[in-house]
DNA sequence: CTGTTAGCGCTTTCAA
DNA sequence: TTGAAAGCGCTAACAG
């Protein structure tokens, strides 16, 4: 039950064989303070010879800082998460911080476990990109109370001392629906309504608002929701949901001429169902997705969708976090809502009359 | 530049207000050693009251163990990585370890940075799932030499003291190609040959071996490689590569009747190119992918592909790592090669004559 | 330019 | 059942 079979080399080991004190070695290794060129070289030689590596635990304990931030991801299989993680890492790396990612995919209990393992290791701050849930949120408030810098991304959460970055899903849903309406569509279906996630819910609400704003009839038969089992499913698995929901919509006596799917995976599933039925996209049915995953531009036909500014969310979140980490004084709250952008490709067209 | 604005509560803070020593609090908090029910309750009350959290740095420093393992991921956007991370986490969680994930997507330099940040924090061991490269591999050997437990997954690497887990990509490529040959195909293309990754190269070699084993002509025009720019591109972006390569193949005077794509994303790109050309899958062209990403079963038609036992790779890797972590004695080397499995769906069919 | 001192917060070990 | 002492490996602060 040991980290390694051989005991590790410490500063004072190096100091001893170099004939100096550990303080001098520390100065050489961390490149701060004055050390004569002569001793520096001698120390460096011993460091290499003994293959010395500093112990970050001791260092962090002393410095009360680890130069490390944590990211808790709710759905690692989602391209959104990958892009988010990448963009966050770009900022943290540039600013000299390490990034440790934890997964929490199923429950508030896992959220708490991730938060705890991160705070346990004394990370300097945490970015949270999980689905909101009671247990996780409660623990978040506690952590913040304790003074841990926290930023939430793409997630419902409110605390006076935690910044948030989200995309305007409501307006995104509105834009997508309005686009279909502008093309002359009146029977517009929505696939994948869900109550479990505020962000997903808002896409649906945007759809409803657009219908209302245009005085279109709201037909509940055209709105398919998730089964409970699917409500917290990972992104890609909603593809099956899209496929099945589309099958049902196509079987309707008065089928929709356009579909707005809650995310691109769902849209891709729907596309497959439509193709299978022999109908053509976009001439027979138009379809819009949400997220603009990398694959969206490569589907056939290329998917019209709503793009979230994912990279911007990530970099902003990281900047907000580091601002908190590096500030001694209380920091003003940031609650940034970024605009979504409609990306029109080939899956939507004017309604045939 | 401080972790938090408020100084944190320590064991001895709790001890003081509870009227005991820190040792007693430690025993209560870690649930080991004997403490009377009375003191336990008193301590617990103070712990809650003061909102005490233990400091993992101090704990780890003293215990010479952090109960944490690291995972370095080469392509976080790849479903393979997500599945791998999940399965590893299942094992580590169950065995009482935390999992910290680091991303290294571009270079050996990033590999080294990830390894360093992890060892710096004294993780008990590291699972490596990046692309192999000189600089990264060199540093890996050094780490192993220093006594850090290491396991490599899906990656070329050899060291007497590091276990490896890989899928038999060579045989997988062979199976895919043989399947097409069994269906009567003779003009079989390969999309996405690459030299930069040993694992991808093996898929291609399996293809070549199957052709040879069946005395089929090896036609270089049917073998499309990566451009240099694409050679280390993330998985999903190879979709474009598949699309473009397929376009070129379809323009050939004597076009192939079957295609084996280096991965499912590439296959999906090829499928789109084929559909766009008006040809039907599988009646006009058969296509096989590799990886069995979640989307493979949802493409239209559903993709025949080679499944890697990803989950098994992850759990085995985690088990091998923890075995090393928890063993005081030298551990016997494990180099596990797992079989791939051909998953026949609807994208392949008997050659029309 | 280099060294000394002290202590970060915890747990191991031994003593009571 | 509880406590005291010591020290994990490092660096801030100060002294020389």
XYZ file of C-alpha atoms in Angstrom, chain B residues 21-350:
330
model
C -6.668 16.981 21.132
C -6.438 16.934 17.376
C -5.582 13.264 17.518
C -8.993 12.510 18.911
C -10.674 14.582 16.241
C -8.630 12.817 13.611
C -9.804 9.478 14.918
C -13.404 10.580 14.802
C -13.185 12.087 11.354
C -11.410 9.110 9.832
C -13.419 6.557 11.762
C -10.454 4.626 13.004
C -9.111 4.030 16.502
C -11.196 4.023 19.625
C -13.192 7.013 20.699
C -15.929 6.952 23.296
C -19.402 7.494 22.004
C -19.649 10.596 24.126
C -16.564 12.366 22.762
C -17.368 11.202 19.255
C -20.710 12.962 19.367
C -19.231 16.083 20.864
C -16.517 16.207 18.212
C -18.964 15.549 15.425
C -21.118 18.396 16.645
C -18.180 20.803 16.578
C -17.092 19.527 13.173
C -20.489 20.351 11.779
C -20.713 23.629 13.656
C -17.347 24.856 12.374
C -17.915 23.270 8.974
C -14.566 21.541 9.176
C -13.056 19.851 6.084
C -9.858 17.942 6.207
C -6.843 19.142 4.292
C -5.870 16.465 1.823
C -2.441 17.952 1.236
C -1.402 17.595 4.852
C -3.040 14.210 5.020
C -1.355 12.986 1.886
C 1.969 14.388 2.910
C 1.871 12.480 6.140
C 0.379 9.279 4.775
C 2.544 9.216 1.657
C -0.547 8.275 -0.276
C -3.409 10.264 -1.783
C -5.923 7.581 -2.769
C -6.064 9.329 -6.104
C -5.159 8.138 -9.563
C -4.697 10.150 -12.716
C -5.923 9.527 -16.241
C -4.356 11.310 -19.181
C -6.641 11.478 -22.190
C -5.456 12.155 -25.708
C -8.743 12.981 -27.390
C -11.465 13.948 -24.991
C -13.991 14.471 -27.781
C -13.753 10.839 -28.801
C -16.552 8.595 -27.504
C -13.854 6.012 -26.914
C -12.224 8.308 -24.371
C -15.507 8.997 -22.652
C -16.316 5.329 -22.316
C -12.800 4.586 -21.152
C -12.917 7.307 -18.510
C -16.260 6.083 -17.280
C -15.215 2.493 -16.930
C -11.979 3.430 -15.207
C -13.888 5.606 -12.819
C -16.273 2.788 -11.973
C -13.368 0.706 -10.746
C -11.450 3.439 -8.964
C -14.560 4.675 -7.184
C -15.473 1.225 -6.023
C -11.987 0.681 -4.696
C -11.993 3.970 -2.836
C -9.829 6.082 -5.132
C -10.506 9.449 -6.687
C -9.919 9.904 -10.395
C -8.429 13.086 -11.814
C -8.449 13.429 -15.591
C -5.994 15.533 -17.548
C -6.189 16.389 -21.223
C -3.224 16.221 -23.566
C -4.368 16.635 -27.107
C -1.629 18.074 -29.167
C 1.900 17.194 -28.308
C 4.401 15.299 -26.287
C 5.009 18.506 -24.429
C 1.430 18.450 -23.240
C 1.784 14.817 -22.253
C 4.734 15.729 -20.101
C 2.880 18.669 -18.572
C -0.018 16.399 -17.672
C 2.245 13.726 -16.215
C 4.072 16.345 -14.200
C 1.001 17.972 -12.785
C -0.266 14.569 -11.749
C 2.954 13.329 -10.159
C 3.456 16.723 -8.607
C 0.200 16.139 -6.767
C 1.471 12.734 -5.745
C -1.249 10.679 -7.364
C -0.833 7.022 -6.505
C -0.673 5.977 -10.147
C -1.379 7.063 -13.713
C -3.298 5.572 -16.611
C -2.117 6.865 -19.959
C -4.414 6.935 -22.975
C -2.705 9.422 -25.244
C -1.129 8.860 -28.607
C 2.382 7.613 -28.227
C 5.143 10.061 -29.063
C 8.801 10.334 -28.360
C 8.854 13.023 -25.719
C 5.916 11.614 -23.821
C 7.311 8.112 -23.901
C 10.685 9.224 -22.629
C 9.147 10.989 -19.697
C 6.959 7.962 -19.024
C 10.017 5.749 -18.724
C 11.548 8.245 -16.308
C 8.430 8.295 -14.186
C 8.278 4.546 -14.089
C 11.941 4.456 -13.171
C 11.133 6.764 -10.294
C 8.575 4.213 -9.116
C 5.294 5.727 -10.276
C 2.786 2.985 -11.142
C 1.777 3.370 -14.791
C -0.594 1.546 -17.116
C -1.008 2.383 -20.802
C -4.261 1.839 -22.702
C -4.792 1.627 -26.444
C -1.317 2.924 -27.000
C 2.027 1.620 -28.169
C 4.403 1.504 -25.264
C 6.731 -0.954 -23.735
C 8.401 -0.890 -20.363
C 9.198 -3.756 -18.068
C 7.393 -2.029 -15.272
C 4.269 -0.719 -16.943
C 1.268 -2.804 -17.896
C -0.515 -2.261 -21.185
C -4.023 -2.931 -22.382
C -4.838 -2.755 -26.065
C -7.345 -4.036 -28.566
C -6.193 -6.302 -31.353
C -6.623 -3.742 -34.091
C -4.762 -5.878 -36.595
C -7.196 -8.726 -36.276
C -10.084 -6.264 -36.137
C -9.027 -4.828 -39.461
C -8.639 -8.326 -40.804
C -12.132 -9.332 -39.695
C -13.730 -6.255 -41.227
C -12.036 -6.858 -44.548
C -12.667 -10.588 -44.512
C -16.341 -9.893 -43.911
C -16.466 -7.802 -47.078
C -14.546 -10.447 -48.994
C -16.956 -13.116 -47.782
C -19.764 -11.022 -49.229
C -18.118 -11.306 -52.619
C -16.401 -7.932 -52.762
C -13.087 -7.681 -54.569
C -12.645 -3.948 -54.978
C -12.386 -2.904 -51.363
C -11.166 0.557 -50.466
C -9.520 1.687 -47.250
C -10.100 5.193 -45.958
C -7.806 6.920 -43.519
C -4.453 5.173 -43.518
C -2.134 6.920 -41.099
C 1.380 6.397 -39.961
C 1.260 8.548 -36.877
C -0.557 6.133 -34.656
C 0.419 2.531 -34.267
C -3.108 1.510 -33.420
C -4.560 3.094 -36.522
C -1.775 1.704 -38.617
C -2.656 -1.795 -37.469
C -6.195 -1.465 -38.738
C -4.740 -0.756 -42.120
C -2.309 -3.642 -41.875
C -5.168 -5.975 -41.009
C -6.877 -4.826 -44.189
C -3.771 -5.564 -46.221
C -3.315 -8.971 -44.643
C -6.889 -9.970 -45.407
C -6.490 -8.969 -49.041
C -3.280 -10.990 -49.288
C -4.742 -13.983 -47.510
C -7.464 -14.067 -50.135
C -5.159 -13.423 -53.068
C -6.900 -10.181 -53.898
C -5.143 -7.523 -55.884
C -3.790 -4.699 -53.766
C -4.728 -1.521 -55.553
C -3.069 1.579 -54.179
C -5.635 3.838 -55.750
C -8.172 2.338 -53.366
C -6.123 3.202 -50.303
C -6.542 6.777 -49.174
C -4.311 8.198 -46.503
C -4.435 11.220 -44.304
C -3.019 14.508 -45.229
C -0.323 15.494 -42.820
C -2.556 18.147 -41.371
C -5.146 15.548 -40.482
C -2.803 12.991 -39.139
C -3.335 13.781 -35.516
C -6.782 15.294 -35.809
C -9.379 14.465 -33.160
C -11.745 11.625 -33.966
C -14.856 13.445 -35.049
C -12.985 15.669 -37.455
C -11.992 12.614 -39.453
C -15.560 12.666 -40.673
C -14.659 15.339 -43.163
C -11.713 13.237 -44.214
C -14.065 10.310 -44.828
C -16.385 12.480 -46.855
C -13.663 13.844 -49.051
C -11.866 10.563 -49.502
C -15.110 8.905 -50.523
C -15.761 11.619 -53.077
C -12.421 10.834 -54.655
C -13.059 7.106 -54.598
C -16.436 7.555 -56.274
C -14.815 9.556 -59.035
C -12.540 6.661 -59.874
C -13.153 5.043 -63.271
C -13.496 1.703 -61.552
C -15.025 2.576 -58.213
C -14.846 0.238 -55.217
C -17.890 -1.824 -54.257
C -16.964 -1.833 -50.608
C -15.198 0.453 -48.163
C -13.453 -0.116 -44.875
C -13.077 3.119 -42.929
C -10.496 3.532 -40.209
C -13.102 4.648 -37.720
C -16.832 5.226 -37.452
C -16.628 8.982 -37.871
C -14.745 8.486 -41.084
C -17.350 5.942 -42.141
C -20.167 8.368 -41.422
C -18.466 10.958 -43.593
C -18.134 8.398 -46.356
C -21.783 7.425 -45.994
C -22.801 11.029 -46.551
C -20.679 11.234 -49.678
C -22.212 8.039 -51.016
C -25.763 9.198 -50.313
C -25.049 12.487 -51.961
C -23.905 10.693 -55.090
C -27.230 8.911 -55.305
C -25.785 5.466 -54.682
C -27.480 3.194 -52.166
C -25.952 1.548 -49.113
C -25.545 -1.372 -48.967
C -26.942 -2.369 -52.334
C -24.464 -0.311 -54.348
C -21.667 0.028 -51.848
C -20.988 -1.752 -48.587
C -19.226 0.045 -45.782
C -17.599 -1.015 -42.526
C -16.389 1.249 -39.742
C -14.288 0.753 -36.650
C -14.934 1.486 -32.949
C -18.696 1.028 -32.641
C -19.320 4.485 -31.262
C -22.813 4.907 -29.781
C -23.946 6.615 -32.960
C -23.002 3.681 -35.170
C -26.212 1.854 -34.429
C -28.215 4.968 -35.217
C -26.837 5.886 -38.615
C -28.980 5.074 -41.589
C -28.398 2.400 -42.562
C -27.033 1.149 -39.253
C -23.296 0.781 -39.527
C -21.474 -2.521 -39.665
C -18.375 -1.962 -37.613
C -15.664 -3.473 -35.448
C -16.253 -3.096 -31.763
C -13.396 -2.469 -29.423
C -14.009 -3.760 -25.928
C -13.582 -0.274 -24.541
C -15.184 -0.823 -21.180
C -13.126 -3.930 -20.626
C -9.984 -2.030 -21.514
C -10.832 0.575 -18.929
C -11.670 -1.776 -16.102
C -8.621 -3.939 -16.783
C -6.345 -0.928 -16.910
C -7.726 0.330 -13.605
C -7.338 -3.062 -12.016
C -3.769 -3.432 -13.242
C -2.949 0.009 -11.930
C -4.439 -0.524 -8.490
C -2.667 -3.847 -8.256
C 0.601 -1.998 -8.726
C -0.427 0.784 -6.379
C -1.330 -1.593 -3.611
C 1.507 -4.040 -3.953
C 4.656 -3.669 -1.926
C 6.491 -6.257 -3.947
C 7.452 -5.993 -7.609
C 4.539 -6.884 -9.824
C 4.540 -9.197 -12.801
C 4.105 -7.427 -16.124
C 0.707 -7.610 -17.811
C 0.367 -6.881 -21.514
C -3.212 -7.641 -22.367
C -4.459 -7.663 -25.925
C -8.237 -7.853 -26.183
C -10.120 -9.201 -29.141
C -12.264 -6.965 -31.295
C -15.659 -8.097 -32.437
C -17.271 -7.585 -35.829
C -20.748 -6.129 -35.440
C -22.732 -6.785 -38.590
C -25.540 -4.311 -39.162
C -27.147 -2.982 -42.303
C -24.393 -1.171 -44.140
C -22.887 -4.275 -45.707
C -24.449 -6.729 -48.170
C -23.635 -9.374 -50.733
